[in-house]
Coordinates of C-alpha atoms in Angstrom, one line a residue:
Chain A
X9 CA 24.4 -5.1 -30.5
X10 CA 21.2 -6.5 -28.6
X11 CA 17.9 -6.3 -28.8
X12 CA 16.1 -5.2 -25.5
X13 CA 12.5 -4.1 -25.2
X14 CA 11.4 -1.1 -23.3
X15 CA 8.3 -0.1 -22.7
X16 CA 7.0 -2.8 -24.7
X17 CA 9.4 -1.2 -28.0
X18 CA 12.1 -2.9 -29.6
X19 CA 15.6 -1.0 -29.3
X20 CA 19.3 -1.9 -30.5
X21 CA 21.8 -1.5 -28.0
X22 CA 24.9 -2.0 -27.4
X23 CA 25.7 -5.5 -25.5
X24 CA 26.5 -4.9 -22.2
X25 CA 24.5 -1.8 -21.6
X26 CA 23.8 -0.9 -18.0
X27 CA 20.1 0.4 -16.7
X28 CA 22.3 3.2 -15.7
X29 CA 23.3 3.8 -19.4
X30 CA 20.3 3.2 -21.1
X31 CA 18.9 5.9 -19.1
X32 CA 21.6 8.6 -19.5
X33 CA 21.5 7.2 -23.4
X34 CA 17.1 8.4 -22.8
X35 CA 18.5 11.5 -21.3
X36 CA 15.9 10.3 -17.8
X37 CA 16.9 11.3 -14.6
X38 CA 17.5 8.7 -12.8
X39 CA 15.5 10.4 -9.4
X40 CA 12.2 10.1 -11.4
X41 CA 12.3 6.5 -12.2
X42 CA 12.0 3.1 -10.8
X43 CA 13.2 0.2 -13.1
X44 CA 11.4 -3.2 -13.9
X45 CA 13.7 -6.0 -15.8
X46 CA 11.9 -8.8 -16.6
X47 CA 9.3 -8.4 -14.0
X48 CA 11.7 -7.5 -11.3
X49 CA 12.5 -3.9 -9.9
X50 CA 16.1 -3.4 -9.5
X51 CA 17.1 -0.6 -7.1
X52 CA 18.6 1.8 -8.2
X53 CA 22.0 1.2 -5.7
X54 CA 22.3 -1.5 -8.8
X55 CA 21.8 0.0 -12.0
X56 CA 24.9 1.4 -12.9
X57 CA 26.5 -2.7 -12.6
X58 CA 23.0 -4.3 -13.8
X59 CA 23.8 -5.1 -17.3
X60 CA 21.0 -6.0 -20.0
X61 CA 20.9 -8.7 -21.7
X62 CA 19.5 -10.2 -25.1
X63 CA 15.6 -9.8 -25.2
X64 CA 15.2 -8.3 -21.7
X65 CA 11.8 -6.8 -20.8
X66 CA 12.3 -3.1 -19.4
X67 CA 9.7 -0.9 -17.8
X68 CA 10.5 2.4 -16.5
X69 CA 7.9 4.1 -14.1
X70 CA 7.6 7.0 -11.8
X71 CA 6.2 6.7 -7.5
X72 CA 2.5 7.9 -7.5
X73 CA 1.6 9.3 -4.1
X74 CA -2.2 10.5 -4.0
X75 CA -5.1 9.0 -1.7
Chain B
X8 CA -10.2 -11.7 23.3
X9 CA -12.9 -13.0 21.7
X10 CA -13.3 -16.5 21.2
X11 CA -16.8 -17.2 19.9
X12 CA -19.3 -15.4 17.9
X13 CA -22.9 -14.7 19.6
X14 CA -26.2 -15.8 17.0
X15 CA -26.2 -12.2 15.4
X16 CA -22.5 -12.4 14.4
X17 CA -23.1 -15.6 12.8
X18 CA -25.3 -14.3 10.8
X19 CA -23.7 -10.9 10.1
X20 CA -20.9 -12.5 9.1
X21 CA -22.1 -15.7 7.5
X22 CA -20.8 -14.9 4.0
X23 CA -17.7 -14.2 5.1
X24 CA -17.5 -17.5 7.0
X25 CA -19.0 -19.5 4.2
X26 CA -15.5 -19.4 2.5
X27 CA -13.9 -22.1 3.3
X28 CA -10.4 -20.8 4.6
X29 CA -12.0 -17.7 6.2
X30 CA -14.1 -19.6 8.1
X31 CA -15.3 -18.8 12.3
X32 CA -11.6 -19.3 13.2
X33 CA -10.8 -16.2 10.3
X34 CA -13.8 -14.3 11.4
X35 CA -12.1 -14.9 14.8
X36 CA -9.1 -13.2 14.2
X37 CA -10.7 -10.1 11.9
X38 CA -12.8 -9.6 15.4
X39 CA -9.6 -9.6 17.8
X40 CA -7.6 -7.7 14.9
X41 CA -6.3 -4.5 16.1
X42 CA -5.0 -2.4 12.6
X43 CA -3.6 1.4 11.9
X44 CA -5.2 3.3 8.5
X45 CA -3.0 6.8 8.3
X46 CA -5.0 8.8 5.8
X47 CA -9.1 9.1 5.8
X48 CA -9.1 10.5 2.3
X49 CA -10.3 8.2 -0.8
X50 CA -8.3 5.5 0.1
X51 CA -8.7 5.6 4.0
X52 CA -11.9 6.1 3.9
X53 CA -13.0 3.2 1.8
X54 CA -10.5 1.1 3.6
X55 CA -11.8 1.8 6.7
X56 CA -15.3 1.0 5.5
X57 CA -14.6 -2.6 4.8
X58 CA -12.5 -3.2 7.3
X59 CA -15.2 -2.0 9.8
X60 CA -18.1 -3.7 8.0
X61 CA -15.7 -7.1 8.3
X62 CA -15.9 -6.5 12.2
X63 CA -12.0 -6.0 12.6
X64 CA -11.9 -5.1 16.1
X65 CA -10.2 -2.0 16.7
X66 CA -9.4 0.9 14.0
X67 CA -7.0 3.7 14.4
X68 CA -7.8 6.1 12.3
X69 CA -5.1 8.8 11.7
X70 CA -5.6 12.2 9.8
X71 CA -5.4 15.7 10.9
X72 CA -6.9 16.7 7.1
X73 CA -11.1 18.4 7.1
X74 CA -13.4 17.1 4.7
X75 CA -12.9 19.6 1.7
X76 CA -16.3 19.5 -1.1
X77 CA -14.0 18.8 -4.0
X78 CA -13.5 15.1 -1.6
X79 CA -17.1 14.1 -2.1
X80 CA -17.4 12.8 -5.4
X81 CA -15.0 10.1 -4.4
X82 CA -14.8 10.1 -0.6
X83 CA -18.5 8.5 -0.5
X84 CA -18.4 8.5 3.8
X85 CA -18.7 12.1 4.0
X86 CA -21.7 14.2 2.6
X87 CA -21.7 18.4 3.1
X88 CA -22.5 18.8 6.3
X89 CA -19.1 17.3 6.7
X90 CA -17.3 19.9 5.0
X91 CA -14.7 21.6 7.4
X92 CA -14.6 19.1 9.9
X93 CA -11.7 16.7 10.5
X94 CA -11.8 13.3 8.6
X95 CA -11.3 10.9 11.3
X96 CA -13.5 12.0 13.3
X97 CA -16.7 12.0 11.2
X98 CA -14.9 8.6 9.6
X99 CA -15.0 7.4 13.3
X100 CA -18.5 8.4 14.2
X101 CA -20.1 7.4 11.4
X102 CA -18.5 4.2 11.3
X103 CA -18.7 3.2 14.8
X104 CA -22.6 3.9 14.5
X105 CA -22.6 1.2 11.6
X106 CA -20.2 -1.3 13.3
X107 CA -20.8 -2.1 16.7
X108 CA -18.2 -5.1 16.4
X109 CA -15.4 -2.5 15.7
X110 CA -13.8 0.0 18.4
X111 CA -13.2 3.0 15.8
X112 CA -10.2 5.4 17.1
X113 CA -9.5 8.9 15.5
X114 CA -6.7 10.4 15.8
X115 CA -6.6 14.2 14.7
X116 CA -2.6 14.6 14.3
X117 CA -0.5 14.2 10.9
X118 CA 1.7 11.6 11.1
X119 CA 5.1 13.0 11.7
X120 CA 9.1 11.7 12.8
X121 CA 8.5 13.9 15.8
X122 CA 5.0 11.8 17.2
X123 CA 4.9 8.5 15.5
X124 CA 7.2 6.5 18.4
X125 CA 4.8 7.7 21.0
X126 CA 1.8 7.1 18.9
X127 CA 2.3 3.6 17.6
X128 CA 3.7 2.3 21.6
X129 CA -0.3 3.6 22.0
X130 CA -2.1 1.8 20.0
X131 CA 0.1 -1.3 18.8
X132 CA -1.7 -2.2 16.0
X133 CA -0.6 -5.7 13.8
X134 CA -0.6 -4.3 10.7
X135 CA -0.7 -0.5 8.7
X136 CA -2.9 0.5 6.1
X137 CA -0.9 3.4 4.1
X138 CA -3.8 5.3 2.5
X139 CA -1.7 8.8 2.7
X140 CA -1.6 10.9 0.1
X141 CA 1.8 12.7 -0.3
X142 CA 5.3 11.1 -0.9
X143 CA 7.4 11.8 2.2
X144 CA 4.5 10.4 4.9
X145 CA 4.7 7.2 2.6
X146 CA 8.3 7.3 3.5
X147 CA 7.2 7.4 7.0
X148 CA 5.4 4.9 7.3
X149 CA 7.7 2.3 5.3
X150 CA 9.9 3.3 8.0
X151 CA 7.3 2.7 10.7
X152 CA 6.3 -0.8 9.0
X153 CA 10.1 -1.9 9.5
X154 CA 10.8 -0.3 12.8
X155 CA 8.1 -1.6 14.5
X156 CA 7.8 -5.2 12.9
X157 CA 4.0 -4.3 10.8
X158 CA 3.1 -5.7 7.6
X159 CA 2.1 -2.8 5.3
X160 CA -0.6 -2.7 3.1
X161 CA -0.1 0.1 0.9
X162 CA -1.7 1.9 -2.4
X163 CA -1.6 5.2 -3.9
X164 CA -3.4 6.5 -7.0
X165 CA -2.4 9.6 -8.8
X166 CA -4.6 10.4 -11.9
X167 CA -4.9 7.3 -14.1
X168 CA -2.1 5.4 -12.5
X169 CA -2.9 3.5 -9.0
X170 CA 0.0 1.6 -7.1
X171 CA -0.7 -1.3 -4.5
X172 CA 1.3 -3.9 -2.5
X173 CA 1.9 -5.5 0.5
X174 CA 5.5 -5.4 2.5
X175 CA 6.4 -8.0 5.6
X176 CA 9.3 -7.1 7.4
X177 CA 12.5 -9.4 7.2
X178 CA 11.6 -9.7 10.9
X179 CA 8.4 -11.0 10.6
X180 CA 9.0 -13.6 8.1
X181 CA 9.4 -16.3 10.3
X182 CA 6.1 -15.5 12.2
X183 CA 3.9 -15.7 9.6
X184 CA 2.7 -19.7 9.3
X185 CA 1.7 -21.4 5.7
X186 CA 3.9 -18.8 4.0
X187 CA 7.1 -19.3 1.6
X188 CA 7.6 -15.2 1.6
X189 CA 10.9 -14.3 1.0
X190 CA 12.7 -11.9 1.6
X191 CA 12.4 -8.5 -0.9
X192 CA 12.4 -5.0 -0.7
X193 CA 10.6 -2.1 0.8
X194 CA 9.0 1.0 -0.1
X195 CA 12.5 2.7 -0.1
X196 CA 14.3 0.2 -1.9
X197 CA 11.8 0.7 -5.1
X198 CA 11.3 4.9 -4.3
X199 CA 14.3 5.9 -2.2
X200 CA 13.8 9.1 -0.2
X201 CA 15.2 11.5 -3.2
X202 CA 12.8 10.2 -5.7
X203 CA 11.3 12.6 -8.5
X204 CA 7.7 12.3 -8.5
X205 CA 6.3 13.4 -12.0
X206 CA 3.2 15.3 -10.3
X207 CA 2.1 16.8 -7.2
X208 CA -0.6 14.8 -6.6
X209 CA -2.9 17.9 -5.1
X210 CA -1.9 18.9 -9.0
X211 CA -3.6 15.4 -10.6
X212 CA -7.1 14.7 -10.9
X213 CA -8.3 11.4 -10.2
X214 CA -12.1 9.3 -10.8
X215 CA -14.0 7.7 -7.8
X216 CA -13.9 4.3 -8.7
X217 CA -10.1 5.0 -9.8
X218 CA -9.4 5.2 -5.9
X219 CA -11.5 2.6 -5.4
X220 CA -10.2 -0.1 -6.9
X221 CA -6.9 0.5 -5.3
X222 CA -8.4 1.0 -1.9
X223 CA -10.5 -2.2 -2.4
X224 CA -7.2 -4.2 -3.2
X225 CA -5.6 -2.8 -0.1
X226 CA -8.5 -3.6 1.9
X227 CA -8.6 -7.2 0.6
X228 CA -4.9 -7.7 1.1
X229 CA -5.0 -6.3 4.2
X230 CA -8.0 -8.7 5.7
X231 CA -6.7 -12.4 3.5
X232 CA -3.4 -11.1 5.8
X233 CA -5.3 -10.8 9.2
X234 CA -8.0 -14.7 8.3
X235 CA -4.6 -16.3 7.4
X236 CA -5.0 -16.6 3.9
X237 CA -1.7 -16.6 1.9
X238 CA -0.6 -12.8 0.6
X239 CA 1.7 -11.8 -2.3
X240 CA 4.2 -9.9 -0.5
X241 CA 6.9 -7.9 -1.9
X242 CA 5.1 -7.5 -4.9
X243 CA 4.3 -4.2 -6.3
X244 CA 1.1 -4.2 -8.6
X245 CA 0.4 -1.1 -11.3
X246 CA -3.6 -0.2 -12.4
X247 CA -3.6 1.6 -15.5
X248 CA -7.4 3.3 -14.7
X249 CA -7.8 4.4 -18.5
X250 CA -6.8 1.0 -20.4
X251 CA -8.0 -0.7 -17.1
X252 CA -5.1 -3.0 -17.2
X253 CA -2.8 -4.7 -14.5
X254 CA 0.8 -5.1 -14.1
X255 CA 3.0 -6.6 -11.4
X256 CA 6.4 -6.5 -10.7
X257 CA 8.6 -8.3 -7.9
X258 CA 9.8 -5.4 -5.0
X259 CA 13.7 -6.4 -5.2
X260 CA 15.6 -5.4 -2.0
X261 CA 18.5 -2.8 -2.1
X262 CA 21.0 -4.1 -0.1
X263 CA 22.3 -0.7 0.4
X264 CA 18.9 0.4 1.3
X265 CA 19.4 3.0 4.5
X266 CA 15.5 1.9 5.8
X267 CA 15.4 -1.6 5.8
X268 CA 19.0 -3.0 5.5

């Protein structure tokens, strides 16, 4: 297991553990999401080879369109 | 193109050209700058403001949107007597009253696949302002910013969460001088085309100086970009308009990305 942050929480997870798994594991579809790890947003082409690492920062956020 | 300022521009300008790296050669270039803003709504129309007030020399101002009285709390250009007419047009007039420096376009259409070739050939601008206000035009115009070699300055604010940054074209790296911009992704490659968005934004509500901010930041970016100041690009920055906190993240590019790759 590894420790991985998201949203600024603490979680346990498996070592490993794609983006692509975390979110299935969060039950988030992946359409209404872009990713930050460790101040970087990884496209989502990527997420289901990106594997997480020990401590990584995660952020999920969704597009905001209004002007 | 104008090369030298007359006595009232000098001192128009003056605190503008008291900075340093701004300077008469930046005030120079804001003058000769020819720009795009697609949206007049709380964004555009701010945006448009300073950029005219700056003296940016020509403005294309696109929308094909009327000034609605639910816009006026936060849309501080129009006023009432506005109310039904299009947004670009009383953007333009107004403005151009203000600003004799700036030559203010308007351009009545929505932005569309079908009439943005034969616009943008038009009016060649050097850079777009996205100030839009719906997902798939943002699309658009990422599309346009790569297609036609434009650095975007973009923001978008739904409710309590704005959205800002600033995109350069792979192509245009190169041309842009005291700048160690790398390559990174667009629009597409953060939000591809089949994104979920949580909220229609027409749905969300939104506070004045909410849009404001963001359209301030784009404005900003937008004219350090045209005086030769160094920009962030590929960077996408996050306002959180209740806790009035920041957050920034780097704009990775998808190599698989089917807009910019």
């Amino acid at each position: 297991m590894i420790e991985i942050h998201i949203n600024g929480e603490s979680q346990q997870l498996a070592a490993n553990i794609t983006l692509a798994e975390i979110l299935a594991l969060k039950h988030i579809t992946p359409q209404s999401v872009a990713v930050v790890v460790n101040h970087t947003i990884i496209p989502r082409s990527q997420w289901s080879q990106h594997q997480c690492q020990a401590d990584d920062q995660l952020e999920f956020f969704s597009a905001v369109s209004g002007g | 193109m104008k090369t030298s300022l007359n006595d009232h521009q000098y001192i128009l300008y003056s605190k503008q050209m008291l900075l340093a790296d701004v300077s008469e050669q930046g005030q120079l270039a804001l003058l000769n700058a020819n720009v795009a803003v697609v949206g007049v709504g709380g964004l555009g129309q701010l945006v448009a403001q300073y950029l005219a007030a700056a003296g940016v020399g020509q403005i294309h101002l696109i929308d094909d949107d009327k000034v609605a009285l639910s816009n006026l709390p936060r849309q501080l250009l129009f006023n009432p007597t506005d109310i039904e007419s299009n947004k670009a047009h009383v953007a333009a007039d107004k403005l151009q009253q203000r600003n004799r420096d700036s030559k203010i376009s308007a351009h009545s259409i929505r932005l569309t696949s079908d009439n943005y070739q034969l616009l943008f050939n038009t009016i060649s601008p050097q850079a777009i302002f996205d100030c839009s206000d719906n997902f798939a035009t943002r699309q658009l115009i990422n599309r346009i910013a790569v297609e036609q070699h434009l650095p975007l300055f973009s923001a978008a604010i739904s409710a309590d969460q704005g959205q800002w940054f600033a995109y350069l074209p792979e192509s245009m790296l190169t041309k842009i001088p005291r700048t160690n911009t790398r390559p990174h992704g667009c629009y597409h490659c953060v939000f591809p085309a089949d994104s979920l968005l949580s909220q229609n934004c027409s749905e969300m509500g939104v506070l004045g100086p909410a849009v404001g901010i963001m359209a301030s930041m784009q404005a900003l970016a937008g004219m350090n970009y045209i005086v030769g100041r160094h920009v962030e690009f590929g960077v996408l920055h996050r306002f959180d308009a209740k806790r009035l906190s920041w957050s920034k993240a780097t704009m990775a590019m998808d190599k698989h990305c089917c807009v910019c790759r």
